[in-house]
Structure formats: C-alpha cells, structure tokens
Short mmCIF file of N, CA and C and ligand atoms in Angstrom, two decimals:
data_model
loop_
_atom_site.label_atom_id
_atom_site.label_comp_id
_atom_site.label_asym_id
_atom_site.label_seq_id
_atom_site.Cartn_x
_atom_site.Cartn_y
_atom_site.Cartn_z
N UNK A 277 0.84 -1.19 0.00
CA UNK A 277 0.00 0.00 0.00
C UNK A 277 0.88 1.24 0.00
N UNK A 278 0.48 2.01 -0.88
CA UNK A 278 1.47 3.75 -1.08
C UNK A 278 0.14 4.78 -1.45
N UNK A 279 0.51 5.83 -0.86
CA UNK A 279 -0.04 6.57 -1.21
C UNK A 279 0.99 8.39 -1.13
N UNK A 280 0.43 8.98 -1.92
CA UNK A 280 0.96 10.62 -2.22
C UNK A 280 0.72 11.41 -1.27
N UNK A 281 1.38 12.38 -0.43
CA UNK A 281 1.02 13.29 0.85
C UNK A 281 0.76 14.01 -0.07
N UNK A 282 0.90 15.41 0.85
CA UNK A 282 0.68 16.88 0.18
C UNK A 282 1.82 16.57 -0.74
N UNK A 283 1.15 17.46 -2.15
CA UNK A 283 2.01 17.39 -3.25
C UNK A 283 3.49 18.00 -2.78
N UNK A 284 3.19 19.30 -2.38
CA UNK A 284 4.87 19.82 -2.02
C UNK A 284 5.44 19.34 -0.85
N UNK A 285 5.13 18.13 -0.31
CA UNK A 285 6.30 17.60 0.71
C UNK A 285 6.61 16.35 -0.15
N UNK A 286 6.13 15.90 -1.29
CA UNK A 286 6.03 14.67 -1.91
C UNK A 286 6.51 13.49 -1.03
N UNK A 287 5.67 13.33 -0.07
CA UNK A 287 5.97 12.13 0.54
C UNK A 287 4.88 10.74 0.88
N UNK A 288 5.52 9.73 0.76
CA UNK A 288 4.96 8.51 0.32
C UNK A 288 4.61 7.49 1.90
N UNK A 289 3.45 6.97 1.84
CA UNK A 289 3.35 6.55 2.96
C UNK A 289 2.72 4.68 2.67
N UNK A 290 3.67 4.03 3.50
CA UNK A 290 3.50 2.79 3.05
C UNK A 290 3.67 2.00 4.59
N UNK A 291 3.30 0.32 4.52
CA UNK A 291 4.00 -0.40 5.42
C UNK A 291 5.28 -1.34 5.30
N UNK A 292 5.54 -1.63 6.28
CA UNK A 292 6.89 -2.11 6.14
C UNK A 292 7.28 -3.89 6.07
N UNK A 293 7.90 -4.37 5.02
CA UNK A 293 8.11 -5.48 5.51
C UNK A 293 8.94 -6.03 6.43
N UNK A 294 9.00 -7.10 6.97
CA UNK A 294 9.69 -7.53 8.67
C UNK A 294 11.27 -7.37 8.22
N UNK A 295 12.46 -7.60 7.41
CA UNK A 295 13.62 -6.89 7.07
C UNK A 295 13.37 -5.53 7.11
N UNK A 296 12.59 -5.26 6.12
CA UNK A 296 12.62 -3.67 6.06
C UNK A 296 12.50 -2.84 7.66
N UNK A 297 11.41 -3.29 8.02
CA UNK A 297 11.50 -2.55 10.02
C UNK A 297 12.44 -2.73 10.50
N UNK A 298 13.53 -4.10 10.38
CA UNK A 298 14.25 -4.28 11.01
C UNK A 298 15.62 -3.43 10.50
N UNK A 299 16.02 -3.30 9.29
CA UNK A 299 16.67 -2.23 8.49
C UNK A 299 16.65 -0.76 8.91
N UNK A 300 15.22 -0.61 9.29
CA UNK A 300 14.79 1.08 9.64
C UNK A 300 15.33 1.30 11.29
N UNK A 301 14.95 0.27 11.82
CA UNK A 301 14.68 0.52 13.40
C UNK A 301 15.56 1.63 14.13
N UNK A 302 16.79 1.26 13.78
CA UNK A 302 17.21 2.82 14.32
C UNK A 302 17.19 4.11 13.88
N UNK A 303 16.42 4.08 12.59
CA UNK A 303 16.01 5.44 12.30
C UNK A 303 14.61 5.68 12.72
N UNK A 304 13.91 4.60 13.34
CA UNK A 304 12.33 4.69 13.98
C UNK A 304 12.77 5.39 15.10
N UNK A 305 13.75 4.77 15.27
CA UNK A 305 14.24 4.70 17.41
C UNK A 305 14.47 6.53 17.47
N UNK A 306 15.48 7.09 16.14
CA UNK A 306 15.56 8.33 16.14
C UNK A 306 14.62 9.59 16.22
N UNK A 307 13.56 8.88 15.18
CA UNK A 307 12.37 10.01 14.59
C UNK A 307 11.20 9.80 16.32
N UNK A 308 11.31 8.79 16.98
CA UNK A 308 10.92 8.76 18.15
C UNK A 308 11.27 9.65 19.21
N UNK A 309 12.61 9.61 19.19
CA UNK A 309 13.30 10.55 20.23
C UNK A 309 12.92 11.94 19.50
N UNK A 310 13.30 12.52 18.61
CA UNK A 310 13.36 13.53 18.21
C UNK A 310 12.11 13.90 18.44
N UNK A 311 10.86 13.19 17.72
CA UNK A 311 9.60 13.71 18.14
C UNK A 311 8.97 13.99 19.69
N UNK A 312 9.77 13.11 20.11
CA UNK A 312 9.12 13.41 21.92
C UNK A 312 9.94 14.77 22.49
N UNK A 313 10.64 15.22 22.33
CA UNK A 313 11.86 16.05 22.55
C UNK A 313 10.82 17.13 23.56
N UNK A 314 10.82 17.41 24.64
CA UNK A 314 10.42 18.32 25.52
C UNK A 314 9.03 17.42 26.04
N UNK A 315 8.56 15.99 25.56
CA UNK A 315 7.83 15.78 26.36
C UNK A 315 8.08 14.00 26.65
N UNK A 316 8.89 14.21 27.82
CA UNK A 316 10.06 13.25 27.85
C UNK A 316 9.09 12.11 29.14
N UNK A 317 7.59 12.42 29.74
CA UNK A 317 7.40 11.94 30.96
C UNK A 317 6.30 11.13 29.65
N UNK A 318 6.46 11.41 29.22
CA UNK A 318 5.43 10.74 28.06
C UNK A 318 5.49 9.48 27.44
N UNK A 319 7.02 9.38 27.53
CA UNK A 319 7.91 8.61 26.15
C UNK A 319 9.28 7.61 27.06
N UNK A 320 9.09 6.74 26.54
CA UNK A 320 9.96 5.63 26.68
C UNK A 320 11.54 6.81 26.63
N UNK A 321 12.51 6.56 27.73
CA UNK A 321 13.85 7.19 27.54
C UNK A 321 15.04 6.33 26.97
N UNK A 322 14.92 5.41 27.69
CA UNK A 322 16.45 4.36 27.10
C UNK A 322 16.23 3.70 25.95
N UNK A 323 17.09 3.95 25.07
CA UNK A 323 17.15 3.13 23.79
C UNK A 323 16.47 2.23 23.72
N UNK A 324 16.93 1.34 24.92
CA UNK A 324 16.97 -0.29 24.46
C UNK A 324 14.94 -0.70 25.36
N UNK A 325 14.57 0.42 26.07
CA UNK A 325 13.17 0.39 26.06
C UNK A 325 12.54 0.52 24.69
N UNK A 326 12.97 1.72 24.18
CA UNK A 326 12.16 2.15 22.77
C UNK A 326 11.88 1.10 21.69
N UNK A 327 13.36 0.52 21.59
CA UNK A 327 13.77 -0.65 20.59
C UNK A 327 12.50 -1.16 20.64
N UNK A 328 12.31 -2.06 22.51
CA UNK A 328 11.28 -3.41 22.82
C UNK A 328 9.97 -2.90 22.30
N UNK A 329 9.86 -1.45 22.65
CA UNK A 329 8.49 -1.19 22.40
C UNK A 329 8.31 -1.07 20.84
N UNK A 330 9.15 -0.48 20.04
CA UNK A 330 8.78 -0.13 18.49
C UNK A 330 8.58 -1.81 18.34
N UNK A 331 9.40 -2.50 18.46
CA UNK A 331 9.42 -4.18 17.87
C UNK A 331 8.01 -4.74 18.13
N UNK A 332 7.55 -4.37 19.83
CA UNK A 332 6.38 -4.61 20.15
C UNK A 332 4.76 -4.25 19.18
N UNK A 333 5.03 -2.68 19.03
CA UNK A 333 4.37 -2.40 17.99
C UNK A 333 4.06 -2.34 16.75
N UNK A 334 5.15 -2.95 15.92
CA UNK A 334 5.25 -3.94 14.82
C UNK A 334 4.20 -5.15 14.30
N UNK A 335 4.93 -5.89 15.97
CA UNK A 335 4.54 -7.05 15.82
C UNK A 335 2.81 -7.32 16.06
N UNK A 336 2.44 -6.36 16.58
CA UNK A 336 0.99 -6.46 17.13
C UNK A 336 0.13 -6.32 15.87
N UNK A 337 0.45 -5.23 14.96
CA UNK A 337 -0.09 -5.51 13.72
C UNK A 337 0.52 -5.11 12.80
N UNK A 338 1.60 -5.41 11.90
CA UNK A 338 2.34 -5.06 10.68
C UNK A 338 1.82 -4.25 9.72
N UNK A 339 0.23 -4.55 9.70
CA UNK A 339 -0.41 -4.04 8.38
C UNK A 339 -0.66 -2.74 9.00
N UNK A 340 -0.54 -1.94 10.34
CA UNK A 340 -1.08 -1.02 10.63
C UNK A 340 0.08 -0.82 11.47
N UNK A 341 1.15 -0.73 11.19
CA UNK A 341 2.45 -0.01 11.10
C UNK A 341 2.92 0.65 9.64
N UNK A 342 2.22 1.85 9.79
CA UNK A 342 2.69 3.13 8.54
C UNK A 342 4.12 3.85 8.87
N UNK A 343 4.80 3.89 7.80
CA UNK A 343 6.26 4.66 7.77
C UNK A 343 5.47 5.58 6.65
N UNK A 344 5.70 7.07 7.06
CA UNK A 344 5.79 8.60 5.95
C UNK A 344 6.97 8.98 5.57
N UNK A 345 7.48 8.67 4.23
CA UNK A 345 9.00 8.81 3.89
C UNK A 345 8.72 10.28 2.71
N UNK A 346 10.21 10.23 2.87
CA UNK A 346 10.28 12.25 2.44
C UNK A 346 11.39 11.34 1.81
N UNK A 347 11.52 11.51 0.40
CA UNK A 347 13.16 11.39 -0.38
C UNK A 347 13.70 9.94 -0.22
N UNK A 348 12.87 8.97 -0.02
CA UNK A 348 13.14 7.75 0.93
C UNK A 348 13.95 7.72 2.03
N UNK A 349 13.43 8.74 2.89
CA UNK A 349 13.68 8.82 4.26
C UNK A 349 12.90 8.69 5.12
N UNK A 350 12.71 7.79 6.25
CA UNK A 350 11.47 7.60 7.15
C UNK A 350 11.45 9.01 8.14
N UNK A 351 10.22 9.77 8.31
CA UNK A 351 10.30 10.76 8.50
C UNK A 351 9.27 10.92 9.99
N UNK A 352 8.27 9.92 9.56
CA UNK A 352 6.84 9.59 11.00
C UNK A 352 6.94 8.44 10.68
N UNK A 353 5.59 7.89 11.90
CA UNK A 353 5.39 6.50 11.85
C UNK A 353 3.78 6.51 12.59
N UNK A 354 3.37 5.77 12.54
CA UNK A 354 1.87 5.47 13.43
C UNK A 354 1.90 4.04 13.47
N UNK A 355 1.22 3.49 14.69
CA UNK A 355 1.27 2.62 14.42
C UNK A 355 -0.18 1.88 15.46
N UNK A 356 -0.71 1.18 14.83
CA UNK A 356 -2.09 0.88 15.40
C UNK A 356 -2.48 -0.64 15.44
N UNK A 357 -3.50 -1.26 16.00
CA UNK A 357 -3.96 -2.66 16.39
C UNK A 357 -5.44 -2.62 15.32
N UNK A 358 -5.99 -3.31 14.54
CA UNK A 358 -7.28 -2.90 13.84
C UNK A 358 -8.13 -3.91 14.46
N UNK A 359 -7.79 -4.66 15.39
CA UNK A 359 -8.63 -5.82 16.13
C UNK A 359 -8.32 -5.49 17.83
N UNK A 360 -8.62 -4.46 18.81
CA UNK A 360 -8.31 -4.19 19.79
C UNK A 360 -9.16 -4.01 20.71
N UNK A 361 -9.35 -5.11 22.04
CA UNK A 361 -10.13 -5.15 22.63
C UNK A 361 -9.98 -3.99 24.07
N UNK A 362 -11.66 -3.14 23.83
CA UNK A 362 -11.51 -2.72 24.68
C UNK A 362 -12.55 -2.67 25.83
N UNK A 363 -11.91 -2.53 27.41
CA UNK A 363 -13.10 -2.71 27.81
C UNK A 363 -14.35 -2.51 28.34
N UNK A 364 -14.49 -0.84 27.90
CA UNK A 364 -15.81 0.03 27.68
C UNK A 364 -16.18 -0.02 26.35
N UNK A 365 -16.20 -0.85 25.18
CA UNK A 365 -16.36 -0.71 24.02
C UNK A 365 -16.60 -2.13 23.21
N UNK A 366 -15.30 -3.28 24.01
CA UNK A 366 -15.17 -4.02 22.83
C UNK A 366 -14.09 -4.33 21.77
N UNK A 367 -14.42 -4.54 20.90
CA UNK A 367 -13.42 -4.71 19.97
C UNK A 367 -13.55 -3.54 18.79
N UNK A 368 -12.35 -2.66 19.15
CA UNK A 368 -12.27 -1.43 18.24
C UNK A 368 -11.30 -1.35 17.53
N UNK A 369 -10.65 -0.53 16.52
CA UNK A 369 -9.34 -0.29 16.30
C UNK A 369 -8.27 1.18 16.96
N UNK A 370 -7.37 0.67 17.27
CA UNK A 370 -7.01 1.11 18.34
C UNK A 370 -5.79 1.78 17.66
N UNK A 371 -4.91 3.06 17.75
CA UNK A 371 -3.68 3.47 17.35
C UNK A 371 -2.64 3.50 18.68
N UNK A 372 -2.32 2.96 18.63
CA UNK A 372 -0.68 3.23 20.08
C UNK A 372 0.15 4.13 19.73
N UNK A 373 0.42 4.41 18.61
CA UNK A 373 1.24 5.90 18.55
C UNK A 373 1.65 6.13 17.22
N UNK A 374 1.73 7.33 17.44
CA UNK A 374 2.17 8.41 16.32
C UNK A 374 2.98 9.39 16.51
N UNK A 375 3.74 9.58 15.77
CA UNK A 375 5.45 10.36 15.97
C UNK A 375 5.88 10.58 14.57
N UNK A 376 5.92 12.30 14.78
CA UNK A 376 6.40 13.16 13.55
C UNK A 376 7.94 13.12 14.09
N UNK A 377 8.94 13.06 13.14
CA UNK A 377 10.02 13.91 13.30
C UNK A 377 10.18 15.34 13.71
N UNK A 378 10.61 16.19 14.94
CA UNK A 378 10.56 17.13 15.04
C UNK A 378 10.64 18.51 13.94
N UNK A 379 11.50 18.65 12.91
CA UNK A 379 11.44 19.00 11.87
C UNK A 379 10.18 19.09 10.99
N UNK A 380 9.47 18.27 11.30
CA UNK A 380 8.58 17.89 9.97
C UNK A 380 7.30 18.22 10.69
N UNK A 381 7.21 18.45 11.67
CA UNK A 381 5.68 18.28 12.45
C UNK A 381 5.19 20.26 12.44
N UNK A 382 3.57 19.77 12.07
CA UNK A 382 2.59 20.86 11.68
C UNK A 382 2.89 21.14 10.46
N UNK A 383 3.22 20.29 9.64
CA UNK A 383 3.27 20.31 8.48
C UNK A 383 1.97 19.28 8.06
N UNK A 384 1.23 18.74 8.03
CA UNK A 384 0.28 17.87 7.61
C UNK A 384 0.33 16.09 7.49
N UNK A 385 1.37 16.31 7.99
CA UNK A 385 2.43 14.61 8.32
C UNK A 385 1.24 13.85 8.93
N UNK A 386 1.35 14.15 10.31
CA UNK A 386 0.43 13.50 11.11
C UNK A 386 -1.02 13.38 10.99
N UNK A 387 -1.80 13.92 10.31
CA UNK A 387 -2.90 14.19 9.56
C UNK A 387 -3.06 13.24 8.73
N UNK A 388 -1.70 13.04 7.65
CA UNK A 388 -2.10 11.84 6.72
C UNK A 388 -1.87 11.02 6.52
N UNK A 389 -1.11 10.14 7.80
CA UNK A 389 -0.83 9.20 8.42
C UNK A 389 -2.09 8.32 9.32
N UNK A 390 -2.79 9.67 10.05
CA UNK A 390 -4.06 9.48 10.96
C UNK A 390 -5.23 8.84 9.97
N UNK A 391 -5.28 9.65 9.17
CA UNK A 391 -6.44 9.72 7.93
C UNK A 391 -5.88 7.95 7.21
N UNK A 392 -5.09 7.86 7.01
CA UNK A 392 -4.67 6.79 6.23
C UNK A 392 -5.09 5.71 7.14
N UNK A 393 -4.68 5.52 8.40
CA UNK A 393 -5.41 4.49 9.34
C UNK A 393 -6.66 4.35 9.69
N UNK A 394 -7.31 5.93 10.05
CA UNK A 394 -8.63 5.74 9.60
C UNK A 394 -9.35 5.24 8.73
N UNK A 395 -9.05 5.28 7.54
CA UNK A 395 -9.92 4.73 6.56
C UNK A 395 -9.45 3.10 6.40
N UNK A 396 -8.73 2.66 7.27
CA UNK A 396 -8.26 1.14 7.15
C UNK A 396 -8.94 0.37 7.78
N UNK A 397 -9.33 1.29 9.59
CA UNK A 397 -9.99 0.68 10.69
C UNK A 397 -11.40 0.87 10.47
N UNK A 398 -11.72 1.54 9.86
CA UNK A 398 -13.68 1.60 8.75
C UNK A 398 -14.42 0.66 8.13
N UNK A 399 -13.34 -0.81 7.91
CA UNK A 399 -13.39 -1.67 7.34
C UNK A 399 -14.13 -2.39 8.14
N UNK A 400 -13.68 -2.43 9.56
CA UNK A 400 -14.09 -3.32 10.50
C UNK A 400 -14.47 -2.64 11.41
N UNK A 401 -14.49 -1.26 11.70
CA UNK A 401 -14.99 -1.00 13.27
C UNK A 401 -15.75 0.59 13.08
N UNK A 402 -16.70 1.01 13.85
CA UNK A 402 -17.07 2.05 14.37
C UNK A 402 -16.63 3.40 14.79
N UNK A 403 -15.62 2.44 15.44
CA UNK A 403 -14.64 3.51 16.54
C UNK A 403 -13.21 3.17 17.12
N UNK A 404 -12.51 4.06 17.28
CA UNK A 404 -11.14 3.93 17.29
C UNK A 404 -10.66 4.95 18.19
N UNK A 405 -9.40 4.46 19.03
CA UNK A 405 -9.58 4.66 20.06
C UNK A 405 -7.99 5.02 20.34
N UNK A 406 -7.69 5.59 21.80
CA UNK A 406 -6.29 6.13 21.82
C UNK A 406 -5.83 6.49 22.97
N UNK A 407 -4.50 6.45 23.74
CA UNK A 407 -4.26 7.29 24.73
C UNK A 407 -3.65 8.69 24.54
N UNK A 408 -4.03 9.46 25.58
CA UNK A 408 -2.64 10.44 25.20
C UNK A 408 -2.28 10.76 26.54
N UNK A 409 -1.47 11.81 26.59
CA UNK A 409 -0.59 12.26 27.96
C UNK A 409 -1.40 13.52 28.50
N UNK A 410 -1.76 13.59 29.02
CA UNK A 410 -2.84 14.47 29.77
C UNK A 410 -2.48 15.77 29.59
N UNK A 411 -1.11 15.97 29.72
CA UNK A 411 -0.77 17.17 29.12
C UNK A 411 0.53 17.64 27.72
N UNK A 412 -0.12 16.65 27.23
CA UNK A 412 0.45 17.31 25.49
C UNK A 412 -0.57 17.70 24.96
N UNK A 413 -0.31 19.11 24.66
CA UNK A 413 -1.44 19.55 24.50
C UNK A 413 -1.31 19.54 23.30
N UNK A 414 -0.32 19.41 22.39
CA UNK A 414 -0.26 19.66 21.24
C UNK A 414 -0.93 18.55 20.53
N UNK A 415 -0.68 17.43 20.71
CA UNK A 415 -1.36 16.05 20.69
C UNK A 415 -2.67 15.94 20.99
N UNK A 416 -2.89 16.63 22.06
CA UNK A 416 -4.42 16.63 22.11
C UNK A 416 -5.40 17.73 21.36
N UNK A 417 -4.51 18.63 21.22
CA UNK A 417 -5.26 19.26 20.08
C UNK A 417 -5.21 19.19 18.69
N UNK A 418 -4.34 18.32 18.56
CA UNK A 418 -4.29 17.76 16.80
C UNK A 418 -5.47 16.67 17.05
N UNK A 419 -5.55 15.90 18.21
CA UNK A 419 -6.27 15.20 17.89
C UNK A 419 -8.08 15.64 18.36
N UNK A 420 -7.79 15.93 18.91
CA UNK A 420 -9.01 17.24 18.91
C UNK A 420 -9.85 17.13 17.15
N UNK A 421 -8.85 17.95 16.92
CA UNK A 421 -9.00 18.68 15.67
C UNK A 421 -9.52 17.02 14.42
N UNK A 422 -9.10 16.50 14.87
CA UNK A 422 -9.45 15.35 14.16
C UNK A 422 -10.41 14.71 14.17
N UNK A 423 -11.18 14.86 15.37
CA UNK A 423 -12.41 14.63 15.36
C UNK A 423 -12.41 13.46 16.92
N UNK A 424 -11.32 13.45 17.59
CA UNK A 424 -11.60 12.76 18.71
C UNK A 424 -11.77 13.55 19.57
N UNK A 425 -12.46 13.22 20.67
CA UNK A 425 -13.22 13.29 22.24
C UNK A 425 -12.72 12.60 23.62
N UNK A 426 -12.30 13.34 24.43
CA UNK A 426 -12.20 12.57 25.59
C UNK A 426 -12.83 11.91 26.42
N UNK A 427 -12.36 10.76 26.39
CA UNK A 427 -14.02 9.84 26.97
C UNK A 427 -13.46 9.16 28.42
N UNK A 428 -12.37 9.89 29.15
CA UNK A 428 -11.85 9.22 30.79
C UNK A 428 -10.33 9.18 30.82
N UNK A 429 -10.16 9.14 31.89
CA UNK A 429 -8.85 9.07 32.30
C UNK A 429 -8.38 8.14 32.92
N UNK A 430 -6.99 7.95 33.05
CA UNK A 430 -6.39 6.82 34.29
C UNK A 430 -5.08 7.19 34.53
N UNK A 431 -5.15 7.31 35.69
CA UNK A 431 -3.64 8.20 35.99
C UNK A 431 -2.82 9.62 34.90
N UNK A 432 -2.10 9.60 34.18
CA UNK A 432 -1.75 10.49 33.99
C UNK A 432 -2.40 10.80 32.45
N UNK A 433 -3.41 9.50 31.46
CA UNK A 433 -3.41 9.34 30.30
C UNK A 433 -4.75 9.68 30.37
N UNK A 434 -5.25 10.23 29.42
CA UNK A 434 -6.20 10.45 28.70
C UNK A 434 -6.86 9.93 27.02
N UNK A 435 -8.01 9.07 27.70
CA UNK A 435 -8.75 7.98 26.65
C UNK A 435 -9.37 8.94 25.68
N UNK A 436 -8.96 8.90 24.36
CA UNK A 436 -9.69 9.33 23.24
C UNK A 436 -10.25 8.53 22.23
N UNK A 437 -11.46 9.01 21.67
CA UNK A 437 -12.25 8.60 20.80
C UNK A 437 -12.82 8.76 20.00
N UNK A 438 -12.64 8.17 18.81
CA UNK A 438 -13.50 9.16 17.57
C UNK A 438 -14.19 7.97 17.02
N UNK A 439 -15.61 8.56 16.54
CA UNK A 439 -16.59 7.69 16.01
C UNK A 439 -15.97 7.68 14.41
N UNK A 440 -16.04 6.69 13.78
CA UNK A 440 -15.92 6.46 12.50
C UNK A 440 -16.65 5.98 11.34
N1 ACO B 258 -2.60 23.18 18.29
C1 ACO B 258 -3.70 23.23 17.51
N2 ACO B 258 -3.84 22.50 16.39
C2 ACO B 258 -2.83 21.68 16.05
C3 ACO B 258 -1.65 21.55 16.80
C4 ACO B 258 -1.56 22.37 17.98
N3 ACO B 258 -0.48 22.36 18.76
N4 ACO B 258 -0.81 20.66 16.21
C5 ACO B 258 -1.45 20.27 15.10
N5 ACO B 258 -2.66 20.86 15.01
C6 ACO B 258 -3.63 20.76 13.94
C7 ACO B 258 -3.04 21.42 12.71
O1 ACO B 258 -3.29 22.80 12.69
C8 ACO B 258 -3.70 20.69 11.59
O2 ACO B 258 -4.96 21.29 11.28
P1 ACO B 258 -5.35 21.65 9.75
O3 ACO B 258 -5.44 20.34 9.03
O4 ACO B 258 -6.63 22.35 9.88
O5 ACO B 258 -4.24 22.48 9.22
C9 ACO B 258 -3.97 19.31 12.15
O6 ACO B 258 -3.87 19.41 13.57
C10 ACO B 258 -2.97 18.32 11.63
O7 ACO B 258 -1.67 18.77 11.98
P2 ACO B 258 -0.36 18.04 11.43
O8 ACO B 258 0.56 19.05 10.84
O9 ACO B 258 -0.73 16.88 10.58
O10 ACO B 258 0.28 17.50 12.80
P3 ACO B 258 1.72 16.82 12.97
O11 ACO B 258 2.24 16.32 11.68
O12 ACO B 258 2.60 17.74 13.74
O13 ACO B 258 1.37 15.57 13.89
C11 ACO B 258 1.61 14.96 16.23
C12 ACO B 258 0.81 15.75 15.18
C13 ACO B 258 1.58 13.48 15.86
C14 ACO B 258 0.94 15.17 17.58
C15 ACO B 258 3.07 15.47 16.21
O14 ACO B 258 3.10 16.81 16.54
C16 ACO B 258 4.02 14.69 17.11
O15 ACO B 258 4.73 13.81 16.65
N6 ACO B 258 4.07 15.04 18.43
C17 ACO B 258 5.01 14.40 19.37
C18 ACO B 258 4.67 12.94 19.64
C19 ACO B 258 3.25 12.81 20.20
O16 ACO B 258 2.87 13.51 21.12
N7 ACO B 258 2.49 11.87 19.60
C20 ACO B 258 1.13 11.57 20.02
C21 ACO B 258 1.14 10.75 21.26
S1 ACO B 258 -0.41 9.95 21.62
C22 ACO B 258 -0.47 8.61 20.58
O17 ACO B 258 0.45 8.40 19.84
C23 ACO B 258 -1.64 7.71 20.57
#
C-alpha cells in the first residue's frame, strides 16, 4: 500500500516489511526521540526500552504499522492494532502511537498518516480509540481537531475517541 502526501512535501506513505523494520529501526528509534523532545514523561527514555516497544508495535499488527518517507527517508510513523479489545467498548481499532520527526511536524504529516489508518480501521470498526498524555497539549489538540473526544482518564493518560 502507497499513497501521495501533500504534493509539495512529496511524501509517500506505506508499510513495512519484517527486514525492512528491522533495516529502519534505528532510524524509527531516532524520529521517536526527536519527536518526543520536551515531552520526555510521556515517552519511553532508554534506547533499548524504545527498541522493545517499536518491535512490540510492529509485531501487534504489521499491516497497521505506517512509515511517511520524504526522499526515501522515514520521517513519522503510526502505528495501530485494527482488532483491539476494549473494555468500555469491545473490539475497536485502536492506534498506540504516532510520531512526527521534530522538523517535519505541523506540516500535515500527522494528519495523513491518521487519515490513512482511519480509513483502514472503517473496514471493521465504528470507533477507534487512543491514549494520550494528559498534558500534550499539542497532541491533544491535533487530535481534537481530528475529530476525537475525551471519553476518561487513568492516571496520567487520557482515553480518546473518535466515532468512524
Ligand atoms: N494546536 C492546535 N492544532 C494543532 C496543533 C496544535 N499544537 N498541532 C497540530 N494541530 C492541527 C493542525 O493545525 C492541523 O490542522 P489543519 O489540518 O486544519 O491544518 C492538524 O492538527 C494536523 O496537523 P499536522 O501538521 O498533521 O500535525 P503533525 O504532523 O505535527 O502531527 C503529532 C501531530 C503526531 C501530535 C506530532 O506533533 C508529534 O509527533 N508530536 C510528538 C509525539 C506525540 O505527542 N504523539 C502523540 C502521542 S499519543 C499517541 O500516539 C496515541
């Protein structure tokens, strides 16, 4: 699967095969760090956490692990479950995260990365679902803006939701 971003960033958004992630990973591990950069209580710190977790999120669903490449450079990533049980809901599709490269973010990256999973998890579900950090606000207002709702909290995270 490929598809065209905004024409003037010409960038291509696809998934990855299991060499290929494994090829990328330390440029995932990078565009991770870089993107969390000032919101550090949020985000996995030691490398070799990040590693377990990107591998983790791979593996949970491949087909809904998106790389956004600029020049064939991995630039974001999202990465989501399309069979995720939850348990005020059921079985929804679920995103675990999304991470612009610092450079590249509010540029429309994350937007068509979001949008691209959306229309994947439509196939099978209603609603789709998310945490965020109670106070990124920037995150919560992109996703705001996207059409999700806060539907509860638990400790420091905040449950979002958008009908689909
Ligand atoms: N305030 C208000 N609106 C905003 C903000 C903001 N701070 N940031 C983005 N938006 C709006 C934009 O204006 C845009 O609206 P438009 O389409 O009307 O122009 C829309 O949201 C899309 O913005 P993008 O440029 O696509 O956002 P970006 O590429 O920067 O991606 C993201 C957003 C993923 C939050 C990025 O900034 C990032 O990587 N942040 C750090 C990591 C992070 O917090 N990830 C989310 C964690 S929660 C989770 O992953 C489930």
């Amino acid at each position: 699967m490929s598809s065209t971003l905004k024409e003037n960033l010409n960038i291509v958004i696809r998934t990855l095969s299991l060499p290929e992630f494994k090829d990328l990973l330390n440029k995932l591990i990078e565009i991770y760090q870089s993107g969390y950069k000032g919101l550090e209580k949020y985000a996995y710190q030691k490398r070799h956490d990040i590693k377990s977790y990107l591998k983790w999120l791979y593996k949970t669903d491949p087909e809904s692990f998106l790389v956004a490449f600029k020049n064939n450079r991995p630039i974001s990533f999202i990465a989501g479950c399309r069979f995720w049980q939850d348990k005020l809901y059921g079985e929804i599709g679920e995103i675990h995260e999304l991470v612009v490269d610092k450079p590249f973010q509010g540029k429309g990256v994350g937007k068509k990365l979001l949008q691209e999973t959306i229309n994947n998890f439509k196939k099978d579900h209603d609603k789709i679902g998310l945490w965020v950090g109670e106070h990124n606000d920037q995150a919560i207002a992109f996703y705001k803006k996207m059409g999700f709702k806060v539907g509860g909290q638990v400790g420091k995270w905040l449950r979002m939701i958008k009908e689909i």
